[in-house]
Amino acid sequence: MPKIRKRDTTAWIKKVAATHGRTVGEVGYLFCDDEKILEVNREFLNHDYYTDIITFDYDEGTQINGDIVISLDTVRSNAQLFHKTYEEELYRVIIHGILHLCGINDKGPGEREIMEAAENDALAIR
């Protein structure tokens, strides 16, 4: 398990959600390895590739609810690739999932840039 200060992280997530007009309901996290996230990707999304995060959105109105699956292996390798600390990359991935639950996407034209800006804004208030 990564060392996360739960109280501080929860307060930060609530602040970020509020900036997007959302409140936080129940958000579950599964921290796993690459093989487990590949299994989840195949089983639930029919995707046959590794990823750093998968977000399952169960939002109810303006309240975010969901499950977030994070591969710590990929977080670690991405931290090295992007010249970040493990902790910096882990928090970026966590907030990426929260931003998905807030309604921000990153697959369509121009959406990646919007997501990156939202991540940077969120990380600046951490």
PDB file of C-alpha atoms in Angstrom:
ATOM      1  CA  MET A   1       0.000   0.000   0.000  1.00  0.00           C
ATOM      2  CA  PRO A   2       1.271   3.469  -0.785  1.00  0.00           C
ATOM      3  CA  LYS A   3       1.787   5.837   2.116  1.00  0.00           C
ATOM      4  CA  ILE A   4      -1.125   8.244   1.785  1.00  0.00           C
ATOM      5  CA  ARG A   5      -2.256  10.562   4.539  1.00  0.00           C
ATOM      6  CA  LYS A   6      -5.923   9.703   4.282  1.00  0.00           C
ATOM      7  CA  ARG A   7      -7.346  12.733   6.107  1.00  0.00           C
ATOM      8  CA  ASP A   8      -5.275  15.238   4.098  1.00  0.00           C
ATOM      9  CA  THR A   9      -5.950  13.434   0.823  1.00  0.00           C
ATOM     10  CA  THR A  10      -9.691  13.281   1.496  1.00  0.00           C
ATOM     11  CA  ALA A  11      -9.794  17.017   2.298  1.00  0.00           C
ATOM     12  CA  TRP A  12      -7.872  17.758  -0.901  1.00  0.00           C
ATOM     13  CA  ILE A  13     -10.190  15.589  -3.008  1.00  0.00           C
ATOM     14  CA  LYS A  14     -13.218  17.378  -1.517  1.00  0.00           C
ATOM     15  CA  LYS A  15     -11.689  20.780  -2.393  1.00  0.00           C
ATOM     16  CA  VAL A  16     -11.002  19.696  -5.956  1.00  0.00           C
ATOM     17  CA  ALA A  17     -14.498  18.247  -6.387  1.00  0.00           C
ATOM     18  CA  ALA A  18     -16.008  21.471  -5.028  1.00  0.00           C
ATOM     19  CA  THR A  19     -14.152  23.520  -7.649  1.00  0.00           C
ATOM     20  CA  HIS A  20     -16.078  21.461 -10.209  1.00  0.00           C
ATOM     21  CA  GLY A  21     -19.434  21.890  -8.455  1.00  0.00           C
ATOM     22  CA  ARG A  22     -19.382  18.397  -6.976  1.00  0.00           C
ATOM     23  CA  THR A  23     -19.507  16.804  -3.562  1.00  0.00           C
ATOM     24  CA  VAL A  24     -17.827  13.543  -2.629  1.00  0.00           C
ATOM     25  CA  GLY A  25     -19.867  10.477  -1.764  1.00  0.00           C
ATOM     26  CA  GLU A  26     -18.230   7.065  -1.720  1.00  0.00           C
ATOM     27  CA  VAL A  27     -15.031   6.546  -3.663  1.00  0.00           C
ATOM     28  CA  GLY A  28     -13.223   3.224  -3.383  1.00  0.00           C
ATOM     29  CA  TYR A  29      -9.609   2.642  -4.336  1.00  0.00           C
ATOM     30  CA  LEU A  30      -7.904  -0.550  -5.388  1.00  0.00           C
ATOM     31  CA  PHE A  31      -4.122  -0.262  -5.540  1.00  0.00           C
ATOM     32  CA  CYS A  32      -2.727  -3.156  -7.535  1.00  0.00           C
ATOM     33  CA  ASP A  33       0.027  -4.325  -9.880  1.00  0.00           C
ATOM     34  CA  ASP A  34       0.134  -4.263 -13.679  1.00  0.00           C
ATOM     35  CA  GLU A  35      -1.221  -7.791 -14.051  1.00  0.00           C
ATOM     36  CA  LYS A  36      -4.314  -7.039 -11.959  1.00  0.00           C
ATOM     37  CA  ILE A  37      -5.136  -3.814 -13.823  1.00  0.00           C
ATOM     38  CA  LEU A  38      -4.727  -5.674 -17.125  1.00  0.00           C
ATOM     39  CA  GLU A  39      -7.172  -8.288 -15.835  1.00  0.00           C
ATOM     40  CA  VAL A  40      -9.678  -5.560 -14.838  1.00  0.00           C
ATOM     41  CA  ASN A  41      -9.205  -3.815 -18.191  1.00  0.00           C
ATOM     42  CA  ARG A  42      -9.908  -7.025 -20.081  1.00  0.00           C
ATOM     43  CA  GLU A  43     -12.834  -8.139 -17.928  1.00  0.00           C
ATOM     44  CA  PHE A  44     -14.769  -4.899 -17.614  1.00  0.00           C
ATOM     45  CA  LEU A  45     -13.703  -2.781 -20.599  1.00  0.00           C
ATOM     46  CA  ASN A  46     -12.625  -5.369 -23.182  1.00  0.00           C
ATOM     47  CA  HIS A  47      -9.273  -3.552 -23.484  1.00  0.00           C
ATOM     48  CA  ASP A  48      -6.144  -5.659 -23.826  1.00  0.00           C
ATOM     49  CA  TYR A  49      -3.513  -3.246 -22.537  1.00  0.00           C
ATOM     50  CA  TYR A  50      -1.893  -1.956 -19.372  1.00  0.00           C
ATOM     51  CA  THR A  51      -2.834   1.422 -17.951  1.00  0.00           C
ATOM     52  CA  ASP A  52      -2.167   3.446 -14.839  1.00  0.00           C
ATOM     53  CA  ILE A  53      -5.802   3.964 -13.838  1.00  0.00           C
ATOM     54  CA  ILE A  54      -9.321   2.754 -14.511  1.00  0.00           C
ATOM     55  CA  THR A  55     -12.254   4.727 -13.141  1.00  0.00           C
ATOM     56  CA  PHE A  56     -15.733   3.298 -12.650  1.00  0.00           C
ATOM     57  CA  ASP A  57     -18.249   6.125 -12.348  1.00  0.00           C
ATOM     58  CA  TYR A  58     -21.365   5.663 -10.200  1.00  0.00           C
ATOM     59  CA  ASP A  59     -22.185   9.369  -9.808  1.00  0.00           C
ATOM     60  CA  GLU A  60     -25.538  10.473  -8.500  1.00  0.00           C
ATOM     61  CA  GLY A  61     -26.318  14.000  -9.639  1.00  0.00           C
ATOM     62  CA  THR A  62     -23.595  16.308  -8.386  1.00  0.00           C
ATOM     63  CA  GLN A  63     -22.226  13.758  -5.905  1.00  0.00           C
ATOM     64  CA  ILE A  64     -19.244  11.770  -7.129  1.00  0.00           C
ATOM     65  CA  ASN A  65     -19.221   8.066  -6.387  1.00  0.00           C
ATOM     66  CA  GLY A  66     -17.056   5.433  -7.956  1.00  0.00           C
ATOM     67  CA  ASP A  67     -14.243   2.959  -7.837  1.00  0.00           C
ATOM     68  CA  ILE A  68     -10.719   3.791  -8.911  1.00  0.00           C
ATOM     69  CA  VAL A  69      -8.220   1.062  -9.799  1.00  0.00           C
ATOM     70  CA  ILE A  70      -4.575   2.186  -9.840  1.00  0.00           C
ATOM     71  CA  SER A  71      -1.567   0.165 -10.978  1.00  0.00           C
ATOM     72  CA  LEU A  72       1.300   1.059  -8.668  1.00  0.00           C
ATOM     73  CA  ASP A  73       3.713  -0.603 -11.116  1.00  0.00           C
ATOM     74  CA  THR A  74       2.714   1.819 -13.856  1.00  0.00           C
ATOM     75  CA  VAL A  75       2.714   4.767 -11.451  1.00  0.00           C
ATOM     76  CA  ARG A  76       6.305   3.874 -10.543  1.00  0.00           C
ATOM     77  CA  SER A  77       7.456   3.510 -14.166  1.00  0.00           C
ATOM     78  CA  ASN A  78       5.637   6.695 -15.245  1.00  0.00           C
ATOM     79  CA  ALA A  79       7.263   8.629 -12.397  1.00  0.00           C
ATOM     80  CA  GLN A  80      10.661   7.650 -13.812  1.00  0.00           C
ATOM     81  CA  LEU A  81       9.577   8.363 -17.387  1.00  0.00           C
ATOM     82  CA  PHE A  82       8.246  11.842 -16.529  1.00  0.00           C
ATOM     83  CA  HIS A  83      11.038  12.663 -14.046  1.00  0.00           C
ATOM     84  CA  LYS A  84       8.641  12.919 -11.089  1.00  0.00           C
ATOM     85  CA  THR A  85       8.769  11.406  -7.667  1.00  0.00           C
ATOM     86  CA  TYR A  86       6.640   8.341  -7.023  1.00  0.00           C
ATOM     87  CA  GLU A  87       4.450  10.411  -4.670  1.00  0.00           C
ATOM     88  CA  GLU A  88       3.937  13.196  -7.235  1.00  0.00           C
ATOM     89  CA  GLU A  89       2.869  10.713  -9.891  1.00  0.00           C
ATOM     90  CA  LEU A  90       0.626   8.818  -7.481  1.00  0.00           C
ATOM     91  CA  TYR A  91      -1.260  11.971  -6.509  1.00  0.00           C
ATOM     92  CA  ARG A  92      -1.559  12.972 -10.176  1.00  0.00           C
ATOM     93  CA  VAL A  93      -3.136   9.619 -10.961  1.00  0.00           C
ATOM     94  CA  ILE A  94      -5.467   9.768  -7.954  1.00  0.00           C
ATOM     95  CA  ILE A  95      -6.734  13.206  -8.930  1.00  0.00           C
ATOM     96  CA  HIS A  96      -7.012  12.105 -12.563  1.00  0.00           C
ATOM     97  CA  GLY A  97      -9.574   9.535 -11.433  1.00  0.00           C
ATOM     98  CA  ILE A  98     -11.414  12.094  -9.315  1.00  0.00           C
ATOM     99  CA  LEU A  99     -11.529  14.485 -12.264  1.00  0.00           C
ATOM    100  CA  HIS A 100     -13.064  11.730 -14.384  1.00  0.00           C
ATOM    101  CA  LEU A 101     -15.735  11.381 -11.710  1.00  0.00           C
ATOM    102  CA  CYS A 102     -16.236  15.161 -11.926  1.00  0.00           C
ATOM    103  CA  GLY A 103     -17.044  14.761 -15.619  1.00  0.00           C
ATOM    104  CA  ILE A 104     -13.733  15.610 -17.272  1.00  0.00           C
ATOM    105  CA  ASN A 105     -12.756  13.307 -20.123  1.00  0.00           C
ATOM    106  CA  ASP A 106      -9.446  12.875 -21.909  1.00  0.00           C
ATOM    107  CA  LYS A 107     -10.099  10.771 -25.000  1.00  0.00           C
ATOM    108  CA  GLY A 108     -11.668  13.210 -27.473  1.00  0.00           C
ATOM    109  CA  PRO A 109     -10.139  16.093 -29.443  1.00  0.00           C
ATOM    110  CA  GLY A 110      -8.725  18.732 -27.091  1.00  0.00           C
ATOM    111  CA  GLU A 111      -9.870  16.845 -23.978  1.00  0.00           C
ATOM    112  CA  ARG A 112      -6.366  15.705 -22.972  1.00  0.00           C
ATOM    113  CA  GLU A 113      -5.246  19.326 -22.640  1.00  0.00           C
ATOM    114  CA  ILE A 114      -8.303  20.152 -20.523  1.00  0.00           C
ATOM    115  CA  MET A 115      -7.580  17.166 -18.267  1.00  0.00           C
ATOM    116  CA  GLU A 116      -3.903  18.112 -17.894  1.00  0.00           C
ATOM    117  CA  ALA A 117      -4.828  21.686 -16.968  1.00  0.00           C
ATOM    118  CA  ALA A 118      -7.348  20.407 -14.402  1.00  0.00           C
ATOM    119  CA  GLU A 119      -4.731  18.030 -12.967  1.00  0.00           C
ATOM    120  CA  ASN A 120      -2.209  20.848 -12.667  1.00  0.00           C
ATOM    121  CA  ASP A 121      -4.773  23.128 -10.995  1.00  0.00           C
ATOM    122  CA  ALA A 122      -5.686  20.358  -8.545  1.00  0.00           C
ATOM    123  CA  LEU A 123      -2.087  19.527  -7.743  1.00  0.00           C
ATOM    124  CA  ALA A 124      -1.372  23.222  -7.091  1.00  0.00           C
ATOM    125  CA  ILE A 125      -3.902  23.253  -4.238  1.00  0.00           C
ATOM    126  CA  ARG A 126      -2.701  20.018  -2.634  1.00  0.00           C
TER     127      ARG A 126
END
